[in-house]
Amino acid sequence: QADIILDKIKKLVDKYQTDIDEIRVLGGGAIIMKKYIKENLEKLAENKNLELFYLPDEYTQKVTALGLFIFTKSNIFKESKNK
């Protein structure tokens, strides 16, 4: 799973490199995946001259819950329930 995530991040960074200046890691799975991807993300950020921001662990669950709550209020969620 970590390799898949890293590969997708690398592809996105390559595609949008001129439009981004940082990589942010937060929310669902961030704490668990940290030990598997942080070192590689640090290298990627350094090589691409990007900042790497990890939301502190004590906030990740709150951010995930808030994001899910906001999503359940979105039109996309409402439309998906009707299918």
PDB file of N, CA, C and O in Angstrom:
ATOM      1  N   GLN A   1       0.823  -1.193   0.000  1.00  0.00           N
ATOM      2  CA  GLN A   1       0.000   0.000   0.000  1.00  0.00           C
ATOM      3  C   GLN A   1       0.869   1.260   0.000  1.00  0.00           C
ATOM      4  O   GLN A   1       0.578   2.202  -0.708  1.00  0.00           O
ATOM      5  N   ALA A   2       1.919   1.262   0.810  1.00  0.00           N
ATOM      6  CA  ALA A   2       2.790   2.427   0.891  1.00  0.00           C
ATOM      7  C   ALA A   2       3.434   2.722  -0.468  1.00  0.00           C
ATOM      8  O   ALA A   2       3.539   3.885  -0.870  1.00  0.00           O
ATOM      9  N   ASP A   3       3.841   1.681  -1.178  1.00  0.00           N
ATOM     10  CA  ASP A   3       4.461   1.873  -2.493  1.00  0.00           C
ATOM     11  C   ASP A   3       3.480   2.481  -3.482  1.00  0.00           C
ATOM     12  O   ASP A   3       3.858   3.329  -4.295  1.00  0.00           O
ATOM     13  N   ILE A   4       2.237   2.064  -3.413  1.00  0.00           N
ATOM     14  CA  ILE A   4       1.214   2.610  -4.311  1.00  0.00           C
ATOM     15  C   ILE A   4       1.001   4.090  -4.026  1.00  0.00           C
ATOM     16  O   ILE A   4       0.939   4.913  -4.942  1.00  0.00           O
ATOM     17  N   ILE A   5       0.910   4.432  -2.747  1.00  0.00           N
ATOM     18  CA  ILE A   5       0.715   5.835  -2.357  1.00  0.00           C
ATOM     19  C   ILE A   5       1.900   6.681  -2.792  1.00  0.00           C
ATOM     20  O   ILE A   5       1.733   7.763  -3.375  1.00  0.00           O
ATOM     21  N   LEU A   6       3.098   6.211  -2.528  1.00  0.00           N
ATOM     22  CA  LEU A   6       4.301   6.953  -2.928  1.00  0.00           C
ATOM     23  C   LEU A   6       4.368   7.150  -4.434  1.00  0.00           C
ATOM     24  O   LEU A   6       4.711   8.235  -4.915  1.00  0.00           O
ATOM     25  N   ASP A   7       4.037   6.108  -5.177  1.00  0.00           N
ATOM     26  CA  ASP A   7       4.059   6.202  -6.637  1.00  0.00           C
ATOM     27  C   ASP A   7       3.072   7.262  -7.130  1.00  0.00           C
ATOM     28  O   ASP A   7       3.398   8.071  -7.993  1.00  0.00           O
ATOM     29  N   LYS A   8       1.879   7.276  -6.550  1.00  0.00           N
ATOM     30  CA  LYS A   8       0.878   8.276  -6.953  1.00  0.00           C
ATOM     31  C   LYS A   8       1.327   9.686  -6.595  1.00  0.00           C
ATOM     32  O   LYS A   8       1.143  10.623  -7.372  1.00  0.00           O
ATOM     33  N   ILE A   9       1.934   9.844  -5.426  1.00  0.00           N
ATOM     34  CA  ILE A   9       2.434  11.159  -5.021  1.00  0.00           C
ATOM     35  C   ILE A   9       3.524  11.626  -5.979  1.00  0.00           C
ATOM     36  O   ILE A   9       3.526  12.781  -6.416  1.00  0.00           O
ATOM     37  N   LYS A  10       4.453  10.742  -6.314  1.00  0.00           N
ATOM     38  CA  LYS A  10       5.538  11.100  -7.239  1.00  0.00           C
ATOM     39  C   LYS A  10       4.980  11.523  -8.591  1.00  0.00           C
ATOM     40  O   LYS A  10       5.446  12.515  -9.178  1.00  0.00           O
ATOM     41  N   LYS A  11       4.000  10.799  -9.098  1.00  0.00           N
ATOM     42  CA  LYS A  11       3.401  11.145 -10.388  1.00  0.00           C
ATOM     43  C   LYS A  11       2.712  12.506 -10.318  1.00  0.00           C
ATOM     44  O   LYS A  11       2.833  13.313 -11.249  1.00  0.00           O
ATOM     45  N   LEU A  12       1.999  12.762  -9.238  1.00  0.00           N
ATOM     46  CA  LEU A  12       1.333  14.057  -9.090  1.00  0.00           C
ATOM     47  C   LEU A  12       2.342  15.200  -8.963  1.00  0.00           C
ATOM     48  O   LEU A  12       2.153  16.267  -9.545  1.00  0.00           O
ATOM     49  N   VAL A  13       3.403  14.963  -8.211  1.00  0.00           N
ATOM     50  CA  VAL A  13       4.442  15.990  -8.067  1.00  0.00           C
ATOM     51  C   VAL A  13       5.085  16.277  -9.415  1.00  0.00           C
ATOM     52  O   VAL A  13       5.289  17.440  -9.776  1.00  0.00           O
ATOM     53  N   ASP A  14       5.387  15.249 -10.172  1.00  0.00           N
ATOM     54  CA  ASP A  14       5.971  15.456 -11.502  1.00  0.00           C
ATOM     55  C   ASP A  14       5.014  16.207 -12.421  1.00  0.00           C
ATOM     56  O   ASP A  14       5.420  17.089 -13.171  1.00  0.00           O
ATOM     57  N   LYS A  15       3.743  15.858 -12.347  1.00  0.00           N
ATOM     58  CA  LYS A  15       2.748  16.486 -13.220  1.00  0.00           C
ATOM     59  C   LYS A  15       2.512  17.952 -12.858  1.00  0.00           C
ATOM     60  O   LYS A  15       2.368  18.797 -13.738  1.00  0.00           O
ATOM     61  N   TYR A  16       2.466  18.261 -11.564  1.00  0.00           N
ATOM     62  CA  TYR A  16       2.088  19.610 -11.123  1.00  0.00           C
ATOM     63  C   TYR A  16       3.221  20.379 -10.451  1.00  0.00           C
ATOM     64  O   TYR A  16       2.971  21.354  -9.752  1.00  0.00           O
ATOM     65  N   GLN A  17       4.445  19.965 -10.678  1.00  0.00           N
ATOM     66  CA  GLN A  17       5.582  20.528  -9.948  1.00  0.00           C
ATOM     67  C   GLN A  17       5.653  22.051 -10.002  1.00  0.00           C
ATOM     68  O   GLN A  17       5.980  22.687  -9.012  1.00  0.00           O
ATOM     69  N   THR A  18       5.337  22.632 -11.134  1.00  0.00           N
ATOM     70  CA  THR A  18       5.426  24.087 -11.232  1.00  0.00           C
ATOM     71  C   THR A  18       4.290  24.794 -10.492  1.00  0.00           C
ATOM     72  O   THR A  18       4.358  25.998 -10.271  1.00  0.00           O
ATOM     73  N   ASP A  19       3.265  24.053 -10.100  1.00  0.00           N
ATOM     74  CA  ASP A  19       2.103  24.644  -9.440  1.00  0.00           C
ATOM     75  C   ASP A  19       2.040  24.386  -7.935  1.00  0.00           C
ATOM     76  O   ASP A  19       1.136  24.884  -7.265  1.00  0.00           O
ATOM     77  N   ILE A  20       2.949  23.592  -7.411  1.00  0.00           N
ATOM     78  CA  ILE A  20       2.909  23.274  -5.979  1.00  0.00           C
ATOM     79  C   ILE A  20       4.218  23.655  -5.310  1.00  0.00           C
ATOM     80  O   ILE A  20       5.270  23.716  -5.956  1.00  0.00           O
ATOM     81  N   ASP A  21       4.134  23.901  -4.006  1.00  0.00           N
ATOM     82  CA  ASP A  21       5.360  24.198  -3.268  1.00  0.00           C
ATOM     83  C   ASP A  21       5.470  23.395  -1.978  1.00  0.00           C
ATOM     84  O   ASP A  21       6.408  23.551  -1.219  1.00  0.00           O
ATOM     85  N   GLU A  22       4.478  22.525  -1.738  1.00  0.00           N
ATOM     86  CA  GLU A  22       4.576  21.684  -0.556  1.00  0.00           C
ATOM     87  C   GLU A  22       3.758  20.404  -0.708  1.00  0.00           C
ATOM     88  O   GLU A  22       2.842  20.329  -1.515  1.00  0.00           O
ATOM     89  N   ILE A  23       4.143  19.423   0.087  1.00  0.00           N
ATOM     90  CA  ILE A  23       3.411  18.169   0.199  1.00  0.00           C
ATOM     91  C   ILE A  23       2.852  18.143   1.615  1.00  0.00           C
ATOM     92  O   ILE A  23       3.605  18.310   2.578  1.00  0.00           O
ATOM     93  N   ARG A  24       1.544  17.934   1.728  1.00  0.00           N
ATOM     94  CA  ARG A  24       0.907  17.865   3.049  1.00  0.00           C
ATOM     95  C   ARG A  24       0.397  16.454   3.298  1.00  0.00           C
ATOM     96  O   ARG A  24      -0.235  15.863   2.436  1.00  0.00           O
ATOM     97  N   VAL A  25       0.670  15.960   4.492  1.00  0.00           N
ATOM     98  CA  VAL A  25       0.220  14.625   4.868  1.00  0.00           C
ATOM     99  C   VAL A  25      -0.652  14.771   6.105  1.00  0.00           C
ATOM    100  O   VAL A  25      -0.199  15.248   7.142  1.00  0.00           O
ATOM    101  N   LEU A  26      -1.928  14.368   5.947  1.00  0.00           N
ATOM    102  CA  LEU A  26      -2.853  14.496   7.066  1.00  0.00           C
ATOM    103  C   LEU A  26      -4.024  13.560   6.885  1.00  0.00           C
ATOM    104  O   LEU A  26      -4.254  13.045   5.805  1.00  0.00           O
ATOM    105  N   GLY A  27      -4.745  13.325   7.954  1.00  0.00           N
ATOM    106  CA  GLY A  27      -5.979  12.558   7.875  1.00  0.00           C
ATOM    107  C   GLY A  27      -5.786  11.059   7.807  1.00  0.00           C
ATOM    108  O   GLY A  27      -4.755  10.523   8.217  1.00  0.00           O
ATOM    109  N   GLY A  28      -6.819  10.410   7.277  1.00  0.00           N
ATOM    110  CA  GLY A  28      -6.942   8.957   7.262  1.00  0.00           C
ATOM    111  C   GLY A  28      -5.693   8.178   6.918  1.00  0.00           C
ATOM    112  O   GLY A  28      -5.186   8.251   5.821  1.00  0.00           O
ATOM    113  N   GLY A  29      -5.174   7.444   7.858  1.00  0.00           N
ATOM    114  CA  GLY A  29      -4.029   6.582   7.629  1.00  0.00           C
ATOM    115  C   GLY A  29      -2.671   7.249   7.779  1.00  0.00           C
ATOM    116  O   GLY A  29      -1.643   6.593   7.694  1.00  0.00           O
ATOM    117  N   ALA A  30      -2.643   8.553   8.020  1.00  0.00           N
ATOM    118  CA  ALA A  30      -1.367   9.273   8.078  1.00  0.00           C
ATOM    119  C   ALA A  30      -0.459   8.755   9.188  1.00  0.00           C
ATOM    120  O   ALA A  30       0.751   8.618   8.997  1.00  0.00           O
ATOM    121  N   ILE A  31      -1.028   8.459  10.334  1.00  0.00           N
ATOM    122  CA  ILE A  31      -0.213   7.980  11.459  1.00  0.00           C
ATOM    123  C   ILE A  31       0.368   6.605  11.149  1.00  0.00           C
ATOM    124  O   ILE A  31       1.561   6.365  11.340  1.00  0.00           O
ATOM    125  N   ILE A  32      -0.465   5.717  10.656  1.00  0.00           N
ATOM    126  CA  ILE A  32      -0.024   4.347  10.367  1.00  0.00           C
ATOM    127  C   ILE A  32       1.013   4.332   9.246  1.00  0.00           C
ATOM    128  O   ILE A  32       2.014   3.616   9.315  1.00  0.00           O
ATOM    129  N   MET A  33       0.782   5.115   8.201  1.00  0.00           N
ATOM    130  CA  MET A  33       1.667   5.098   7.034  1.00  0.00           C
ATOM    131  C   MET A  33       2.964   5.873   7.249  1.00  0.00           C
ATOM    132  O   MET A  33       3.920   5.691   6.498  1.00  0.00           O
ATOM    133  N   LYS A  34       3.009   6.699   8.262  1.00  0.00           N
ATOM    134  CA  LYS A  34       4.167   7.571   8.485  1.00  0.00           C
ATOM    135  C   LYS A  34       5.488   6.800   8.495  1.00  0.00           C
ATOM    136  O   LYS A  34       6.443   7.184   7.830  1.00  0.00           O
ATOM    137  N   LYS A  35       5.516   5.700   9.232  1.00  0.00           N
ATOM    138  CA  LYS A  35       6.781   4.960   9.340  1.00  0.00           C
ATOM    139  C   LYS A  35       7.197   4.319   8.017  1.00  0.00           C
ATOM    140  O   LYS A  35       8.353   3.987   7.825  1.00  0.00           O
ATOM    141  N   TYR A  36       6.256   4.159   7.098  1.00  0.00           N
ATOM    142  CA  TYR A  36       6.559   3.526   5.822  1.00  0.00           C
ATOM    143  C   TYR A  36       6.910   4.522   4.714  1.00  0.00           C
ATOM    144  O   TYR A  36       7.606   4.157   3.772  1.00  0.00           O
ATOM    145  N   ILE A  37       6.419   5.754   4.812  1.00  0.00           N
ATOM    146  CA  ILE A  37       6.617   6.666   3.685  1.00  0.00           C
ATOM    147  C   ILE A  37       7.334   7.971   4.020  1.00  0.00           C
ATOM    148  O   ILE A  37       7.774   8.668   3.116  1.00  0.00           O
ATOM    149  N   LYS A  38       7.462   8.302   5.299  1.00  0.00           N
ATOM    150  CA  LYS A  38       8.014   9.620   5.646  1.00  0.00           C
ATOM    151  C   LYS A  38       9.411   9.842   5.070  1.00  0.00           C
ATOM    152  O   LYS A  38       9.692  10.887   4.492  1.00  0.00           O
ATOM    153  N   GLU A  39      10.285   8.873   5.226  1.00  0.00           N
ATOM    154  CA  GLU A  39      11.658   9.033   4.746  1.00  0.00           C
ATOM    155  C   GLU A  39      11.688   9.273   3.233  1.00  0.00           C
ATOM    156  O   GLU A  39      12.402  10.152   2.745  1.00  0.00           O
ATOM    157  N   ASN A  40      10.891   8.510   2.493  1.00  0.00           N
ATOM    158  CA  ASN A  40      10.841   8.682   1.037  1.00  0.00           C
ATOM    159  C   ASN A  40      10.219  10.020   0.650  1.00  0.00           C
ATOM    160  O   ASN A  40      10.638  10.643  -0.323  1.00  0.00           O
ATOM    161  N   LEU A  41       9.213  10.458   1.398  1.00  0.00           N
ATOM    162  CA  LEU A  41       8.612  11.766   1.121  1.00  0.00           C
ATOM    163  C   LEU A  41       9.593  12.897   1.416  1.00  0.00           C
ATOM    164  O   LEU A  41       9.634  13.892   0.695  1.00  0.00           O
ATOM    165  N   GLU A  42      10.388  12.733   2.462  1.00  0.00           N
ATOM    166  CA  GLU A  42      11.414  13.739   2.771  1.00  0.00           C
ATOM    167  C   GLU A  42      12.415  13.846   1.622  1.00  0.00           C
ATOM    168  O   GLU A  42      12.794  14.952   1.221  1.00  0.00           O
ATOM    169  N   LYS A  43      12.849  12.713   1.092  1.00  0.00           N
ATOM    170  CA  LYS A  43      13.784  12.712  -0.040  1.00  0.00           C
ATOM    171  C   LYS A  43      13.144  13.345  -1.274  1.00  0.00           C
ATOM    172  O   LYS A  43      13.780  14.147  -1.968  1.00  0.00           O
ATOM    173  N   LEU A  44      11.903  12.972  -1.553  1.00  0.00           N
ATOM    174  CA  LEU A  44      11.190  13.537  -2.696  1.00  0.00           C
ATOM    175  C   LEU A  44      11.067  15.047  -2.552  1.00  0.00           C
ATOM    176  O   LEU A  44      11.350  15.792  -3.496  1.00  0.00           O
ATOM    177  N   ALA A  45      10.657  15.498  -1.385  1.00  0.00           N
ATOM    178  CA  ALA A  45      10.496  16.937  -1.150  1.00  0.00           C
ATOM    179  C   ALA A  45      11.831  17.663  -1.318  1.00  0.00           C
ATOM    180  O   ALA A  45      11.893  18.727  -1.945  1.00  0.00           O
ATOM    181  N   GLU A  46      12.888  17.082  -0.807  1.00  0.00           N
ATOM    182  CA  GLU A  46      14.212  17.703  -0.938  1.00  0.00           C
ATOM    183  C   GLU A  46      14.648  17.758  -2.402  1.00  0.00           C
ATOM    184  O   GLU A  46      15.122  18.790  -2.880  1.00  0.00           O
ATOM    185  N   ASN A  47      14.468  16.661  -3.121  1.00  0.00           N
ATOM    186  CA  ASN A  47      14.872  16.612  -4.528  1.00  0.00           C
ATOM    187  C   ASN A  47      14.080  17.570  -5.407  1.00  0.00           C
ATOM    188  O   ASN A  47      14.602  18.089  -6.394  1.00  0.00           O
ATOM    189  N   LYS A  48      12.818  17.788  -5.063  1.00  0.00           N
ATOM    190  CA  LYS A  48      11.950  18.653  -5.870  1.00  0.00           C
ATOM    191  C   LYS A  48      11.839  20.061  -5.297  1.00  0.00           C
ATOM    192  O   LYS A  48      11.068  20.880  -5.795  1.00  0.00           O
ATOM    193  N   ASN A  49      12.605  20.333  -4.241  1.00  0.00           N
ATOM    194  CA  ASN A  49      12.607  21.646  -3.597  1.00  0.00           C
ATOM    195  C   ASN A  49      11.208  22.028  -3.091  1.00  0.00           C
ATOM    196  O   ASN A  49      10.723  23.132  -3.324  1.00  0.00           O
ATOM    197  N   LEU A  50      10.572  21.082  -2.399  1.00  0.00           N
ATOM    198  CA  LEU A  50       9.242  21.288  -1.839  1.00  0.00           C
ATOM    199  C   LEU A  50       9.298  21.176  -0.322  1.00  0.00           C
ATOM    200  O   LEU A  50      10.169  20.500   0.227  1.00  0.00           O
ATOM    201  N   GLU A  51       8.366  21.821   0.342  1.00  0.00           N
ATOM    202  CA  GLU A  51       8.214  21.663   1.785  1.00  0.00           C
ATOM    203  C   GLU A  51       7.396  20.397   2.041  1.00  0.00           C
ATOM    204  O   GLU A  51       6.521  20.044   1.245  1.00  0.00           O
ATOM    205  N   LEU A  52       7.670  19.734   3.144  1.00  0.00           N
ATOM    206  CA  LEU A  52       6.887  18.568   3.551  1.00  0.00           C
ATOM    207  C   LEU A  52       6.264  18.890   4.896  1.00  0.00           C
ATOM    208  O   LEU A  52       6.962  19.230   5.853  1.00  0.00           O
ATOM    209  N   PHE A  53       4.941  18.811   4.966  1.00  0.00           N
ATOM    210  CA  PHE A  53       4.222  19.107   6.202  1.00  0.00           C
ATOM    211  C   PHE A  53       3.449  17.877   6.647  1.00  0.00           C
ATOM    212  O   PHE A  53       2.632  17.344   5.903  1.00  0.00           O
ATOM    213  N   TYR A  54       3.740  17.415   7.845  1.00  0.00           N
ATOM    214  CA  TYR A  54       2.979  16.347   8.474  1.00  0.00           C
ATOM    215  C   TYR A  54       2.139  16.969   9.574  1.00  0.00           C
ATOM    216  O   TYR A  54       2.664  17.603  10.476  1.00  0.00           O
ATOM    217  N   LEU A  55       0.820  16.798   9.481  1.00  0.00           N
ATOM    218  CA  LEU A  55      -0.052  17.253  10.553  1.00  0.00           C
ATOM    219  C   LEU A  55       0.309  16.463  11.804  1.00  0.00           C
ATOM    220  O   LEU A  55       0.450  15.236  11.736  1.00  0.00           O
ATOM    221  N   PRO A  56       0.484  17.130  12.943  1.00  0.00           N
ATOM    222  CA  PRO A  56       0.813  16.394  14.166  1.00  0.00           C
ATOM    223  C   PRO A  56      -0.220  15.286  14.449  1.00  0.00           C
ATOM    224  O   PRO A  56      -1.414  15.462  14.225  1.00  0.00           O
ATOM    225  N   ASP A  57       0.277  14.164  14.929  1.00  0.00           N
ATOM    226  CA  ASP A  57      -0.555  12.969  15.140  1.00  0.00           C
ATOM    227  C   ASP A  57      -1.819  13.245  15.948  1.00  0.00           C
ATOM    228  O   ASP A  57      -2.869  12.674  15.667  1.00  0.00           O
ATOM    229  N   GLU A  58      -1.722  14.114  16.933  1.00  0.00           N
ATOM    230  CA  GLU A  58      -2.880  14.338  17.801  1.00  0.00           C
ATOM    231  C   GLU A  58      -4.044  15.028  17.084  1.00  0.00           C
ATOM    232  O   GLU A  58      -5.163  15.060  17.599  1.00  0.00           O
ATOM    233  N   TYR A  59      -3.801  15.550  15.872  1.00  0.00           N
ATOM    234  CA  TYR A  59      -4.867  16.230  15.134  1.00  0.00           C
ATOM    235  C   TYR A  59      -5.426  15.403  13.965  1.00  0.00           C
ATOM    236  O   TYR A  59      -6.467  15.741  13.429  1.00  0.00           O
ATOM    237  N   THR A  60      -4.742  14.344  13.570  1.00  0.00           N
ATOM    238  CA  THR A  60      -5.147  13.643  12.342  1.00  0.00           C
ATOM    239  C   THR A  60      -6.531  13.020  12.436  1.00  0.00           C
ATOM    240  O   THR A  60      -7.296  13.080  11.473  1.00  0.00           O
ATOM    241  N   GLN A  61      -6.874  12.427  13.567  1.00  0.00           N
ATOM    242  CA  GLN A  61      -8.202  11.821  13.693  1.00  0.00           C
ATOM    243  C   GLN A  61      -9.302  12.879  13.643  1.00  0.00           C
ATOM    244  O   GLN A  61     -10.356  12.669  13.045  1.00  0.00           O
ATOM    245  N   LYS A  62      -9.045  14.031  14.249  1.00  0.00           N
ATOM    246  CA  LYS A  62     -10.035  15.112  14.224  1.00  0.00           C
ATOM    247  C   LYS A  62     -10.226  15.635  12.803  1.00  0.00           C
ATOM    248  O   LYS A  62     -11.352  15.905  12.380  1.00  0.00           O
ATOM    249  N   VAL A  63      -9.140  15.764  12.075  1.00  0.00           N
ATOM    250  CA  VAL A  63      -9.225  16.252  10.697  1.00  0.00           C
ATOM    251  C   VAL A  63      -9.978  15.251   9.828  1.00  0.00           C
ATOM    252  O   VAL A  63     -10.814  15.640   9.005  1.00  0.00           O
ATOM    253  N   THR A  64      -9.708  13.967  10.011  1.00  0.00           N
ATOM    254  CA  THR A  64     -10.419  12.940   9.251  1.00  0.00           C
ATOM    255  C   THR A  64     -11.916  12.983   9.555  1.00  0.00           C
ATOM    256  O   THR A  64     -12.743  12.960   8.643  1.00  0.00           O
ATOM    257  N   ALA A  65     -12.257  13.054  10.824  1.00  0.00           N
ATOM    258  CA  ALA A  65     -13.673  13.095  11.210  1.00  0.00           C
ATOM    259  C   ALA A  65     -14.351  14.344  10.640  1.00  0.00           C
ATOM    260  O   ALA A  65     -15.469  14.261  10.114  1.00  0.00           O
ATOM    261  N   LEU A  66     -13.687  15.480  10.723  1.00  0.00           N
ATOM    262  CA  LEU A  66     -14.252  16.717  10.186  1.00  0.00           C
ATOM    263  C   LEU A  66     -14.432  16.613   8.679  1.00  0.00           C
ATOM    264  O   LEU A  66     -15.466  17.010   8.135  1.00  0.00           O
ATOM    265  N   GLY A  67     -13.445  16.064   7.993  1.00  0.00           N
ATOM    266  CA  GLY A  67     -13.534  15.898   6.547  1.00  0.00           C
ATOM    267  C   GLY A  67     -14.688  14.985   6.146  1.00  0.00           C
ATOM    268  O   GLY A  67     -15.414  15.275   5.193  1.00  0.00           O
ATOM    269  N   LEU A  68     -14.868  13.900   6.880  1.00  0.00           N
ATOM    270  CA  LEU A  68     -15.985  12.996   6.597  1.00  0.00           C
ATOM    271  C   LEU A  68     -17.328  13.679   6.860  1.00  0.00           C
ATOM    272  O   LEU A  68     -18.279  13.516   6.098  1.00  0.00           O
ATOM    273  N   PHE A  69     -17.396  14.455   7.930  1.00  0.00           N
ATOM    274  CA  PHE A  69     -18.628  15.180   8.230  1.00  0.00           C
ATOM    275  C   PHE A  69     -18.951  16.159   7.105  1.00  0.00           C
ATOM    276  O   PHE A  69     -20.083  16.215   6.614  1.00  0.00           O
ATOM    277  N   ILE A  70     -17.953  16.918   6.681  1.00  0.00           N
ATOM    278  CA  ILE A  70     -18.163  17.887   5.596  1.00  0.00           C
ATOM    279  C   ILE A  70     -18.584  17.160   4.315  1.00  0.00           C
ATOM    280  O   ILE A  70     -19.478  17.600   3.606  1.00  0.00           O
ATOM    281  N   PHE A  71     -17.927  16.026   4.028  1.00  0.00           N
ATOM    282  CA  PHE A  71     -18.271  15.258   2.838  1.00  0.00           C
ATOM    283  C   PHE A  71     -19.730  14.804   2.866  1.00  0.00           C
ATOM    284  O   PHE A  71     -20.427  14.832   1.856  1.00  0.00           O
ATOM    285  N   THR A  72     -20.211  14.377   4.044  1.00  0.00           N
ATOM    286  CA  THR A  72     -21.601  13.907   4.126  1.00  0.00           C
ATOM    287  C   THR A  72     -22.604  15.027   3.886  1.00  0.00           C
ATOM    288  O   THR A  72     -23.778  14.760   3.635  1.00  0.00           O
ATOM    289  N   LYS A  73     -22.174  16.246   3.961  1.00  0.00           N
ATOM    290  CA  LYS A  73     -23.048  17.394   3.692  1.00  0.00           C
ATOM    291  C   LYS A  73     -22.930  17.882   2.245  1.00  0.00           C
ATOM    292  O   LYS A  73     -23.628  18.794   1.835  1.00  0.00           O
ATOM    293  N   SER A  74     -22.047  17.261   1.465  1.00  0.00           N
ATOM    294  CA  SER A  74     -21.786  17.708   0.096  1.00  0.00           C
ATOM    295  C   SER A  74     -22.807  17.159  -0.892  1.00  0.00           C
ATOM    296  O   SER A  74     -23.466  16.151  -0.647  1.00  0.00           O
ATOM    297  N   ASN A  75     -22.910  17.825  -2.019  1.00  0.00           N
ATOM    298  CA  ASN A  75     -23.798  17.360  -3.089  1.00  0.00           C
ATOM    299  C   ASN A  75     -23.344  16.020  -3.652  1.00  0.00           C
ATOM    300  O   ASN A  75     -24.175  15.196  -4.031  1.00  0.00           O
ATOM    301  N   ILE A  76     -22.063  15.803  -3.730  1.00  0.00           N
ATOM    302  CA  ILE A  76     -21.534  14.535  -4.256  1.00  0.00           C
ATOM    303  C   ILE A  76     -22.032  13.378  -3.396  1.00  0.00           C
ATOM    304  O   ILE A  76     -22.487  12.356  -3.911  1.00  0.00           O
ATOM    305  N   PHE A  77     -21.981  13.531  -2.093  1.00  0.00           N
ATOM    306  CA  PHE A  77     -22.452  12.476  -1.199  1.00  0.00           C
ATOM    307  C   PHE A  77     -23.957  12.272  -1.355  1.00  0.00           C
ATOM    308  O   PHE A  77     -24.424  11.133  -1.440  1.00  0.00           O
ATOM    309  N   LYS A  78     -24.691  13.360  -1.388  1.00  0.00           N
ATOM    310  CA  LYS A  78     -26.149  13.269  -1.523  1.00  0.00           C
ATOM    311  C   LYS A  78     -26.532  12.571  -2.832  1.00  0.00           C
ATOM    312  O   LYS A  78     -27.422  11.721  -2.859  1.00  0.00           O
ATOM    313  N   GLU A  79     -25.823  12.906  -3.919  1.00  0.00           N
ATOM    314  CA  GLU A  79     -26.109  12.267  -5.200  1.00  0.00           C
ATOM    315  C   GLU A  79     -25.749  10.784  -5.180  1.00  0.00           C
ATOM    316  O   GLU A  79     -26.443   9.961  -5.775  1.00  0.00           O
ATOM    317  N   SER A  80     -24.665  10.439  -4.512  1.00  0.00           N
ATOM    318  CA  SER A  80     -24.235   9.032  -4.471  1.00  0.00           C
ATOM    319  C   SER A  80     -25.214   8.180  -3.663  1.00  0.00           C
ATOM    320  O   SER A  80     -25.366   6.995  -3.929  1.00  0.00           O
ATOM    321  N   LYS A  81     -25.891   8.769  -2.697  1.00  0.00           N
ATOM    322  CA  LYS A  81     -26.892   8.028  -1.914  1.00  0.00           C
ATOM    323  C   LYS A  81     -28.118   7.692  -2.750  1.00  0.00           C
ATOM    324  O   LYS A  81     -28.789   6.702  -2.498  1.00  0.00           O
ATOM    325  N   ASN A  82     -28.385   8.516  -3.758  1.00  0.00           N
ATOM    326  CA  ASN A  82     -29.569   8.312  -4.596  1.00  0.00           C
ATOM    327  C   ASN A  82     -29.357   7.299  -5.705  1.00  0.00           C
ATOM    328  O   ASN A  82     -30.283   6.995  -6.434  1.00  0.00           O
ATOM    329  N   LYS A  83     -28.156   6.805  -5.880  1.00  0.00           N
ATOM    330  CA  LYS A  83     -27.866   5.856  -6.959  1.00  0.00           C
ATOM    331  C   LYS A  83     -28.139   4.442  -6.531  1.00  0.00           C
ATOM    332  O   LYS A  83     -28.127   4.032  -5.469  1.00  0.00           O
TER     333      LYS A  83
END
